């Protein structure tokens, strides 16, 4: 069963992708902010706050980008 | 009876080997990887050695798999991508067989260890970055600037793009690991309910275990498929530099 021809599997594959796409960017953004706060500059919570905001923006952007590749059914 | 549903994921060394500070002990996961590698190798060699015009069962299976991987590469990267066929086919077959064999009760799912998936993701992503710099030089940094960005937005867009690039290997690794682990935890919990429920009510969660196992076969296939597609997309991004969105379909 080659699922690439099956619209159900292709759609399911796309749907499974987007959730982790959002999460991963948030982890990376928050992580970078945390590292900047604790090790590089003593900027209180602000590095992590802005990192989380940038991360969520990047996550939405990634999700949007992968939705643009949506297979035509 | 195991007290925790995460118990099956713990690894115990069968044979402790330490080589100059390097821990290369044998455990379940290592042995399952050998089994998978051996199985895939034997299957593909046997399927490839027949070479008949009218394929037998094994040859058909091999042809379907190879044609499927070829389809993914052509869809996402175009004809240039065929030079990556050996890498992508190896990744796909290894992950697919790890996922599927892990569903056999008593065996072990190698892809439920985040070390394994993280190494795959780092290899794939590292390769795409290295290849991008080799092919395009400093122009590869243009991947951080989406086409058509006005100049005053650059201080905002570059960090966002940097984060979204760095998120790629993490989402690749976490997706496969989380899906396989979650599926097996659900199976473990349901089976624990079936055992502790006794005959009167235990048949209900047991029936769900069987249904979940069927669903997990689908998940195993889809996760291997997604990992392969995203590998192709990332390699294609480094290869074409902004051109890949048109190549997608």
mmCIF file of C-alpha atoms in Angstrom:
data_model
loop_
_atom_site.group_PDB
_atom_site.id
_atom_site.type_symbol
_atom_site.label_atom_id
_atom_site.label_comp_id
_atom_site.label_asym_id
_atom_site.label_seq_id
_atom_site.Cartn_x
_atom_site.Cartn_y
_atom_site.Cartn_z
ATOM 1 C CA UNK A 1 0.000 0.000 0.000
ATOM 2 C CA UNK A 2 1.868 3.077 -1.155
ATOM 3 C CA UNK A 3 0.318 5.739 1.097
ATOM 4 C CA UNK A 4 1.677 8.658 -0.858
ATOM 5 C CA UNK A 5 -1.122 8.068 -3.367
ATOM 6 C CA UNK A 6 -3.717 7.661 -0.632
ATOM 7 C CA UNK A 7 -5.120 11.093 0.348
ATOM 8 C CA UNK A 8 -6.046 9.794 3.805
ATOM 9 C CA UNK A 9 -2.455 8.896 4.683
ATOM 10 C CA UNK A 10 -1.022 11.990 3.043
ATOM 11 C CA UNK A 11 -3.412 14.185 5.038
ATOM 12 C CA UNK A 12 -2.743 12.316 8.261
ATOM 13 C CA UNK A 13 0.984 12.701 7.708
ATOM 14 C CA UNK A 14 0.603 16.459 7.305
ATOM 15 C CA UNK A 15 -1.615 16.726 10.379
ATOM 16 C CA UNK A 16 0.853 14.843 12.564
ATOM 17 C CA UNK A 17 3.654 17.161 11.449
ATOM 18 C CA UNK A 18 2.212 20.489 12.475
ATOM 19 C CA UNK A 19 1.877 19.890 16.227
ATOM 20 C CA UNK A 20 5.550 19.099 16.757
ATOM 21 C CA UNK A 21 6.487 21.916 14.384
ATOM 22 C CA UNK A 22 4.936 24.390 16.842
ATOM 23 C CA UNK A 23 6.465 22.718 19.886
ATOM 24 C CA UNK A 24 10.025 22.377 18.615
ATOM 25 C CA UNK A 25 10.440 26.058 17.760
ATOM 26 C CA UNK A 26 9.116 26.992 21.206
ATOM 27 C CA UNK A 27 11.666 24.681 22.858
ATOM 28 C CA UNK A 28 14.512 26.147 20.802
ATOM 29 C CA UNK A 29 13.474 29.763 21.394
ATOM 30 C CA UNK A 30 12.982 29.292 25.123
ATOM 31 C CA UNK A 31 16.222 27.330 25.355
ATOM 32 C CA UNK A 32 18.270 30.017 23.624
ATOM 33 C CA UNK A 33 16.735 32.670 25.855
ATOM 34 C CA UNK A 34 17.473 30.626 28.971
ATOM 35 C CA UNK A 35 21.105 30.088 27.957
ATOM 36 C CA UNK A 36 21.510 33.812 27.271
ATOM 37 C CA UNK A 37 20.008 34.629 30.687
ATOM 38 C CA UNK A 38 21.992 32.188 32.798
ATOM 39 C CA UNK A 39 25.372 31.924 31.085
ATOM 40 C CA UNK A 40 25.979 34.857 28.763
ATOM 41 C CA UNK A 41 24.293 37.977 30.128
ATOM 42 C CA UNK A 42 22.585 38.410 33.456
ATOM 43 C CA UNK A 43 19.447 39.835 31.874
ATOM 44 C CA UNK A 44 16.946 38.496 34.377
ATOM 45 C CA UNK A 45 13.957 36.781 32.855
ATOM 46 C CA UNK A 46 13.879 38.968 29.756
ATOM 47 C CA UNK A 47 16.072 36.791 27.551
ATOM 48 C CA UNK A 48 13.828 33.799 28.087
ATOM 49 C CA UNK A 49 10.658 35.857 27.687
ATOM 50 C CA UNK A 50 11.739 37.296 24.363
ATOM 51 C CA UNK A 51 13.142 33.896 23.357
ATOM 52 C CA UNK A 52 9.777 32.271 24.002
ATOM 53 C CA UNK A 53 7.970 34.984 22.035
ATOM 54 C CA UNK A 54 10.364 34.682 19.092
ATOM 55 C CA UNK A 55 10.113 30.885 19.365
ATOM 56 C CA UNK A 56 6.339 30.903 19.170
ATOM 57 C CA UNK A 57 6.486 33.222 16.164
ATOM 58 C CA UNK A 58 8.965 30.880 14.510
ATOM 59 C CA UNK A 59 6.749 27.916 15.385
ATOM 60 C CA UNK A 60 3.699 29.482 13.756
ATOM 61 C CA UNK A 61 5.841 30.325 10.755
ATOM 62 C CA UNK A 62 7.050 26.728 10.486
ATOM 63 C CA UNK A 63 3.515 25.396 10.795
ATOM 64 C CA UNK A 64 2.334 27.862 8.159
ATOM 65 C CA UNK A 65 5.160 26.829 5.876
ATOM 66 C CA UNK A 66 4.408 23.137 6.194
ATOM 67 C CA UNK A 67 0.704 23.834 5.630
ATOM 68 C CA UNK A 68 1.627 25.519 2.359
ATOM 69 C CA UNK A 69 2.893 22.160 1.152
ATOM 70 C CA UNK A 70 -0.530 20.636 1.785
ATOM 71 C CA UNK A 71 -1.179 17.863 -0.729
ATOM 72 C CA UNK A 72 -3.985 18.524 -3.165
ATOM 73 C CA UNK A 73 -6.717 15.955 -2.583
ATOM 74 C CA UNK B 1 3.935 -7.112 37.151
ATOM 75 C CA UNK B 2 5.632 -3.908 36.108
ATOM 76 C CA UNK B 3 4.610 -0.953 38.232
ATOM 77 C CA UNK B 4 5.285 1.758 35.653
ATOM 78 C CA UNK B 5 4.178 1.918 32.025
ATOM 79 C CA UNK B 6 7.615 3.353 31.217
ATOM 80 C CA UNK B 7 9.263 0.196 32.514
ATOM 81 C CA UNK B 8 9.597 -1.421 29.042
ATOM 82 C CA UNK B 9 11.772 1.483 27.863
ATOM 83 C CA UNK B 10 14.467 0.931 30.476
ATOM 84 C CA UNK B 11 17.606 -0.658 29.119
ATOM 85 C CA UNK B 12 19.618 -3.195 31.057
ATOM 86 C CA UNK B 13 23.047 -4.251 29.912
ATOM 87 C CA UNK B 14 23.397 -7.893 29.000
ATOM 88 C CA UNK B 15 27.130 -7.523 28.709
ATOM 89 C CA UNK B 16 29.099 -4.559 29.976
ATOM 90 C CA UNK B 17 31.909 -3.533 27.651
ATOM 91 C CA UNK B 18 33.964 -0.409 28.330
ATOM 92 C CA UNK B 19 36.563 0.522 25.774
ATOM 93 C CA UNK B 20 38.792 3.419 26.782
ATOM 94 C CA UNK B 21 36.047 5.362 28.558
ATOM 95 C CA UNK B 22 33.561 4.524 25.810
ATOM 96 C CA UNK B 23 30.521 2.556 26.927
ATOM 97 C CA UNK B 24 29.705 0.033 24.209
ATOM 98 C CA UNK B 25 27.729 -2.360 26.376
ATOM 99 C CA UNK B 26 25.314 -4.730 24.724
ATOM 100 C CA UNK B 27 21.664 -4.166 25.527
ATOM 101 C CA UNK B 28 18.250 -4.861 24.021
ATOM 102 C CA UNK B 29 18.332 -1.802 21.758
ATOM 103 C CA UNK B 30 21.725 -2.637 20.247
ATOM 104 C CA UNK B 31 20.690 -6.197 19.537
ATOM 105 C CA UNK B 32 17.380 -5.072 18.004
ATOM 106 C CA UNK B 33 19.297 -2.690 15.736
ATOM 107 C CA UNK B 34 21.469 -5.558 14.546
ATOM 108 C CA UNK B 35 18.349 -7.651 13.951
ATOM 109 C CA UNK B 36 16.738 -4.846 11.920
ATOM 110 C CA UNK B 37 19.882 -4.187 9.877
ATOM 111 C CA UNK B 38 20.264 -7.896 9.157
ATOM 112 C CA UNK B 39 16.612 -8.303 8.254
ATOM 113 C CA UNK B 40 16.508 -5.315 5.893
ATOM 114 C CA UNK B 41 19.768 -6.367 4.244
ATOM 115 C CA UNK B 42 18.639 -9.960 3.687
ATOM 116 C CA UNK B 43 15.208 -8.828 2.466
ATOM 117 C CA UNK B 44 16.539 -6.318 -0.049
ATOM 118 C CA UNK B 45 19.328 -8.617 -1.308
ATOM 119 C CA UNK B 46 16.874 -11.492 -1.757
ATOM 120 C CA UNK B 47 14.314 -9.216 -3.412
ATOM 121 C CA UNK B 48 16.942 -7.736 -5.687
ATOM 122 C CA UNK B 49 18.604 -10.957 -6.732
ATOM 123 C CA UNK B 50 15.568 -12.470 -8.470
ATOM 124 C CA UNK B 51 15.442 -9.955 -11.372
ATOM 125 C CA UNK B 52 12.492 -11.546 -13.109
ATOM 126 C CA UNK B 53 10.306 -9.815 -15.646
ATOM 127 C CA UNK B 54 7.232 -11.046 -13.823
ATOM 128 C CA UNK B 55 8.163 -10.383 -10.195
ATOM 129 C CA UNK B 56 7.528 -12.888 -7.450
ATOM 130 C CA UNK B 57 6.153 -11.925 -4.047
ATOM 131 C CA UNK B 58 9.463 -10.843 -2.548
ATOM 132 C CA UNK B 59 10.573 -8.995 -5.659
ATOM 133 C CA UNK B 60 7.235 -7.137 -5.795
ATOM 134 C CA UNK B 61 7.688 -6.047 -2.193
ATOM 135 C CA UNK B 62 11.175 -4.772 -2.953
ATOM 136 C CA UNK B 63 9.965 -2.991 -6.056
ATOM 137 C CA UNK B 64 7.080 -1.337 -4.190
ATOM 138 C CA UNK B 65 9.448 -0.098 -1.463
ATOM 139 C CA UNK B 66 12.056 1.227 -3.885
ATOM 140 C CA UNK B 67 9.431 2.839 -6.100
ATOM 141 C CA UNK B 68 7.789 4.422 -3.062
ATOM 142 C CA UNK B 69 11.054 5.988 -1.880
ATOM 143 C CA UNK B 70 11.824 7.119 -5.415
ATOM 144 C CA UNK B 71 8.394 8.788 -5.548
ATOM 145 C CA UNK B 72 9.052 10.687 -2.318
ATOM 146 C CA UNK B 73 12.398 11.967 -3.606
ATOM 147 C CA UNK B 74 11.037 13.017 -6.988
ATOM 148 C CA UNK B 75 8.062 14.776 -5.344
ATOM 149 C CA UNK B 76 10.131 16.810 -2.911
ATOM 150 C CA UNK B 77 13.549 17.330 -4.493
ATOM 151 C CA UNK B 78 13.093 16.748 -8.187
ATOM 152 C CA UNK B 79 15.445 14.738 -10.357
ATOM 153 C CA UNK B 80 18.627 16.112 -8.723
ATOM 154 C CA UNK B 81 17.609 14.460 -5.484
ATOM 155 C CA UNK B 82 18.154 10.967 -6.829
ATOM 156 C CA UNK B 83 21.829 11.174 -5.831
ATOM 157 C CA UNK B 84 20.667 10.951 -2.215
ATOM 158 C CA UNK B 85 18.667 7.804 -2.897
ATOM 159 C CA UNK B 86 20.991 5.427 -0.978
ATOM 160 C CA UNK B 87 20.935 7.572 2.175
ATOM 161 C CA UNK B 88 17.207 8.184 2.096
ATOM 162 C CA UNK B 89 16.307 4.589 1.294
ATOM 163 C CA UNK B 90 18.503 3.347 4.141
ATOM 164 C CA UNK B 91 16.934 5.786 6.602
ATOM 165 C CA UNK B 92 13.392 4.929 5.512
ATOM 166 C CA UNK B 93 13.842 1.168 5.601
ATOM 167 C CA UNK B 94 15.678 1.230 8.942
ATOM 168 C CA UNK B 95 13.075 3.422 10.649
ATOM 169 C CA UNK B 96 10.152 1.559 9.112
ATOM 170 C CA UNK B 97 11.446 -1.838 10.201
ATOM 171 C CA UNK B 98 12.395 -0.570 13.669
ATOM 172 C CA UNK B 99 8.873 0.765 14.119
ATOM 173 C CA UNK B 100 7.160 -2.330 12.760
ATOM 174 C CA UNK B 101 9.299 -4.942 14.517
ATOM 175 C CA UNK B 102 8.919 -3.044 17.789
ATOM 176 C CA UNK B 103 5.198 -3.799 17.657
ATOM 177 C CA UNK B 104 5.809 -7.526 18.049
ATOM 178 C CA UNK B 105 5.182 -8.219 21.745
ATOM 179 C CA UNK B 106 8.404 -8.966 23.605
ATOM 180 C CA UNK B 107 10.648 -7.139 21.158
ATOM 181 C CA UNK B 108 12.004 -3.633 21.550
ATOM 182 C CA UNK B 109 11.345 -0.418 19.620
ATOM 183 C CA UNK B 110 14.719 1.167 18.937
ATOM 184 C CA UNK B 111 13.113 4.389 17.706
ATOM 185 C CA UNK B 112 11.545 4.955 21.151
ATOM 186 C CA UNK B 113 14.999 6.001 22.379
ATOM 187 C CA UNK B 114 15.520 9.711 21.749
ATOM 188 C CA UNK B 115 19.269 9.102 21.349
ATOM 189 C CA UNK B 116 18.643 7.122 18.187
ATOM 190 C CA UNK B 117 16.217 9.583 16.606
ATOM 191 C CA UNK B 118 18.339 12.569 17.661
ATOM 192 C CA UNK B 119 21.397 11.077 15.967
ATOM 193 C CA UNK B 120 19.410 10.546 12.769
ATOM 194 C CA UNK B 121 18.063 14.101 12.907
ATOM 195 C CA UNK B 122 21.493 15.603 13.580
ATOM 196 C CA UNK B 123 23.070 13.640 10.744
ATOM 197 C CA UNK B 124 20.353 14.721 8.318
ATOM 198 C CA UNK B 125 20.354 18.356 9.398
ATOM 199 C CA UNK B 126 24.138 18.600 9.697
ATOM 200 C CA UNK B 127 24.445 17.152 6.231
ATOM 201 C CA UNK B 128 22.010 19.686 4.786
ATOM 202 C CA UNK B 129 23.910 22.585 6.388
ATOM 203 C CA UNK B 130 27.316 21.337 5.242
ATOM 204 C CA UNK B 131 26.004 20.674 1.770
ATOM 205 C CA UNK B 132 24.425 24.134 1.609
ATOM 206 C CA UNK B 133 27.703 25.844 2.487
ATOM 207 C CA UNK B 134 29.691 23.655 0.082
ATOM 208 C CA UNK B 135 27.300 24.275 -2.804
ATOM 209 C CA UNK B 136 26.422 27.939 -2.238
ATOM 210 C CA UNK B 137 29.188 29.296 -0.005
ATOM 211 C CA UNK B 138 28.259 32.372 2.023
ATOM 212 C CA UNK B 139 25.120 32.798 -0.088
ATOM 213 C CA UNK B 140 23.661 29.903 1.931
ATOM 214 C CA UNK B 141 23.185 32.353 4.816
ATOM 215 C CA UNK B 142 20.461 33.862 2.643
ATOM 216 C CA UNK B 143 18.290 31.001 3.904
ATOM 217 C CA UNK B 144 17.875 33.146 7.037
ATOM 218 C CA UNK B 145 16.266 35.922 5.002
ATOM 219 C CA UNK B 146 12.944 34.992 3.428
ATOM 220 C CA UNK B 147 12.611 36.361 -0.100
ATOM 221 C CA UNK B 148 10.899 39.755 -0.245
ATOM 222 C CA UNK B 149 11.758 40.906 3.291
ATOM 223 C CA UNK B 150 12.008 44.703 3.634
ATOM 224 C CA UNK B 151 15.280 45.898 5.164
ATOM 225 C CA UNK B 152 13.843 47.346 8.373
ATOM 226 C CA UNK B 153 12.366 43.952 9.282
ATOM 227 C CA UNK B 154 15.721 42.168 9.118
ATOM 228 C CA UNK B 155 16.610 42.453 12.859
ATOM 229 C CA UNK B 156 13.325 40.690 13.623
ATOM 230 C CA UNK B 157 13.226 38.167 10.800
ATOM 231 C CA UNK B 158 16.769 36.818 11.120
ATOM 232 C CA UNK B 159 16.355 35.591 14.743
ATOM 233 C CA UNK B 160 12.967 34.111 13.879
ATOM 234 C CA UNK B 161 14.365 32.298 10.866
ATOM 235 C CA UNK B 162 17.368 31.156 12.901
ATOM 236 C CA UNK B 163 15.077 29.648 15.526
ATOM 237 C CA UNK B 164 12.876 28.029 12.922
ATOM 238 C CA UNK B 165 15.956 26.517 11.291
ATOM 239 C CA UNK B 166 17.286 25.220 14.609
ATOM 240 C CA UNK B 167 13.863 23.796 15.389
ATOM 241 C CA UNK B 168 14.087 21.462 12.401
ATOM 242 C CA UNK B 169 16.361 18.759 13.844
ATOM 243 C CA UNK B 170 14.532 18.947 17.179
ATOM 244 C CA UNK B 171 11.103 18.527 15.643
ATOM 245 C CA UNK B 172 12.458 15.685 13.508
ATOM 246 C CA UNK B 173 13.877 13.845 16.513
ATOM 247 C CA UNK B 174 11.066 14.564 18.961
ATOM 248 C CA UNK B 175 8.277 13.636 16.555
ATOM 249 C CA UNK B 176 9.497 10.110 15.877
ATOM 250 C CA UNK B 177 10.549 9.479 19.478
ATOM 251 C CA UNK B 178 7.345 10.865 21.011
ATOM 252 C CA UNK B 179 5.013 9.027 18.665
ATOM 253 C CA UNK B 180 6.664 5.665 19.172
ATOM 254 C CA UNK B 181 6.985 6.082 22.955
ATOM 255 C CA UNK B 182 3.424 7.333 23.397
ATOM 256 C CA UNK B 183 1.993 4.467 21.375
ATOM 257 C CA UNK B 184 3.831 1.887 23.428
ATOM 258 C CA UNK B 185 2.896 3.559 26.712
ATOM 259 C CA UNK B 186 -0.779 3.419 25.711
ATOM 260 C CA UNK B 187 -0.419 -0.238 24.782
ATOM 261 C CA UNK B 188 1.310 -0.909 28.108
ATOM 262 C CA UNK B 189 -1.387 0.859 30.135
ATOM 263 C CA UNK B 190 -4.217 -0.911 28.311
ATOM 264 C CA UNK B 191 -2.548 -4.273 28.715
ATOM 265 C CA UNK B 192 -1.976 -3.578 32.411
ATOM 266 C CA UNK B 193 -5.702 -2.848 32.751
ATOM 267 C CA UNK B 194 -6.544 -6.052 30.924
ATOM 268 C CA UNK B 195 -4.355 -8.124 33.236
ATOM 269 C CA UNK B 196 -5.550 -6.481 36.450
ATOM 270 C CA UNK B 197 -9.207 -6.419 35.415
ATOM 271 C CA UNK B 198 -9.668 -10.167 35.351
ATOM 272 C CA UNK B 199 -11.940 -12.055 32.967
ATOM 273 C CA UNK B 200 -15.157 -10.224 33.845
ATOM 274 C CA UNK B 201 -14.144 -6.774 32.591
ATOM 275 C CA UNK B 202 -10.589 -7.354 31.341
ATOM 276 C CA UNK B 203 -11.683 -8.358 27.832
ATOM 277 C CA UNK B 204 -12.636 -4.737 27.119
ATOM 278 C CA UNK B 205 -9.166 -3.164 27.468
ATOM 279 C CA UNK B 206 -7.740 -6.271 25.805
ATOM 280 C CA UNK B 207 -9.919 -5.630 22.743
ATOM 281 C CA UNK B 208 -8.650 -2.047 22.769
ATOM 282 C CA UNK B 209 -5.053 -3.304 22.843
ATOM 283 C CA UNK B 210 -5.700 -5.188 19.635
ATOM 284 C CA UNK B 211 -7.321 -2.150 18.015
ATOM 285 C CA UNK B 212 -4.469 0.088 19.171
ATOM 286 C CA UNK B 213 -1.933 -2.328 17.763
ATOM 287 C CA UNK B 214 -3.634 -2.006 14.392
ATOM 288 C CA UNK B 215 -3.492 1.780 14.673
ATOM 289 C CA UNK B 216 0.160 1.599 15.690
ATOM 290 C CA UNK B 217 1.004 -0.248 12.479
ATOM 291 C CA UNK B 218 -0.384 2.753 10.601
ATOM 292 C CA UNK B 219 1.531 5.159 12.853
ATOM 293 C CA UNK B 220 4.744 3.184 12.324
ATOM 294 C CA UNK B 221 4.350 3.582 8.586
ATOM 295 C CA UNK B 222 3.370 7.261 8.727
ATOM 296 C CA UNK B 223 6.235 8.217 11.051
ATOM 297 C CA UNK B 224 8.796 6.545 8.810
ATOM 298 C CA UNK B 225 7.183 8.281 5.830
ATOM 299 C CA UNK B 226 7.226 11.722 7.475
ATOM 300 C CA UNK B 227 10.825 11.368 8.604
ATOM 301 C CA UNK B 228 11.806 10.514 5.043
ATOM 302 C CA UNK B 229 9.767 13.314 3.476
ATOM 303 C CA UNK B 230 11.238 15.891 5.850
ATOM 304 C CA UNK B 231 14.756 14.589 5.218
ATOM 305 C CA UNK B 232 14.124 15.163 1.519
ATOM 306 C CA UNK B 233 12.626 18.607 2.147
ATOM 307 C CA UNK B 234 15.571 19.752 4.287
ATOM 308 C CA UNK B 235 18.168 18.400 1.884
ATOM 309 C CA UNK B 236 16.225 19.943 -0.994
ATOM 310 C CA UNK B 237 16.131 23.327 0.782
ATOM 311 C CA UNK B 238 19.907 23.324 1.062
ATOM 312 C CA UNK B 239 20.193 22.141 -2.514
ATOM 313 C CA UNK B 240 17.901 24.605 -4.253
ATOM 314 C CA UNK B 241 18.059 27.615 -1.880
ATOM 315 C CA UNK B 242 14.554 29.172 -1.819
ATOM 316 C CA UNK B 243 13.517 27.200 -4.883
ATOM 317 C CA UNK B 244 12.198 24.262 -2.920
ATOM 318 C CA UNK B 245 8.712 25.625 -2.268
ATOM 319 C CA UNK B 246 8.005 25.409 -5.979
ATOM 320 C CA UNK B 247 9.375 21.897 -6.079
ATOM 321 C CA UNK B 248 7.014 20.676 -3.390
ATOM 322 C CA UNK B 249 4.213 19.957 -5.861
#
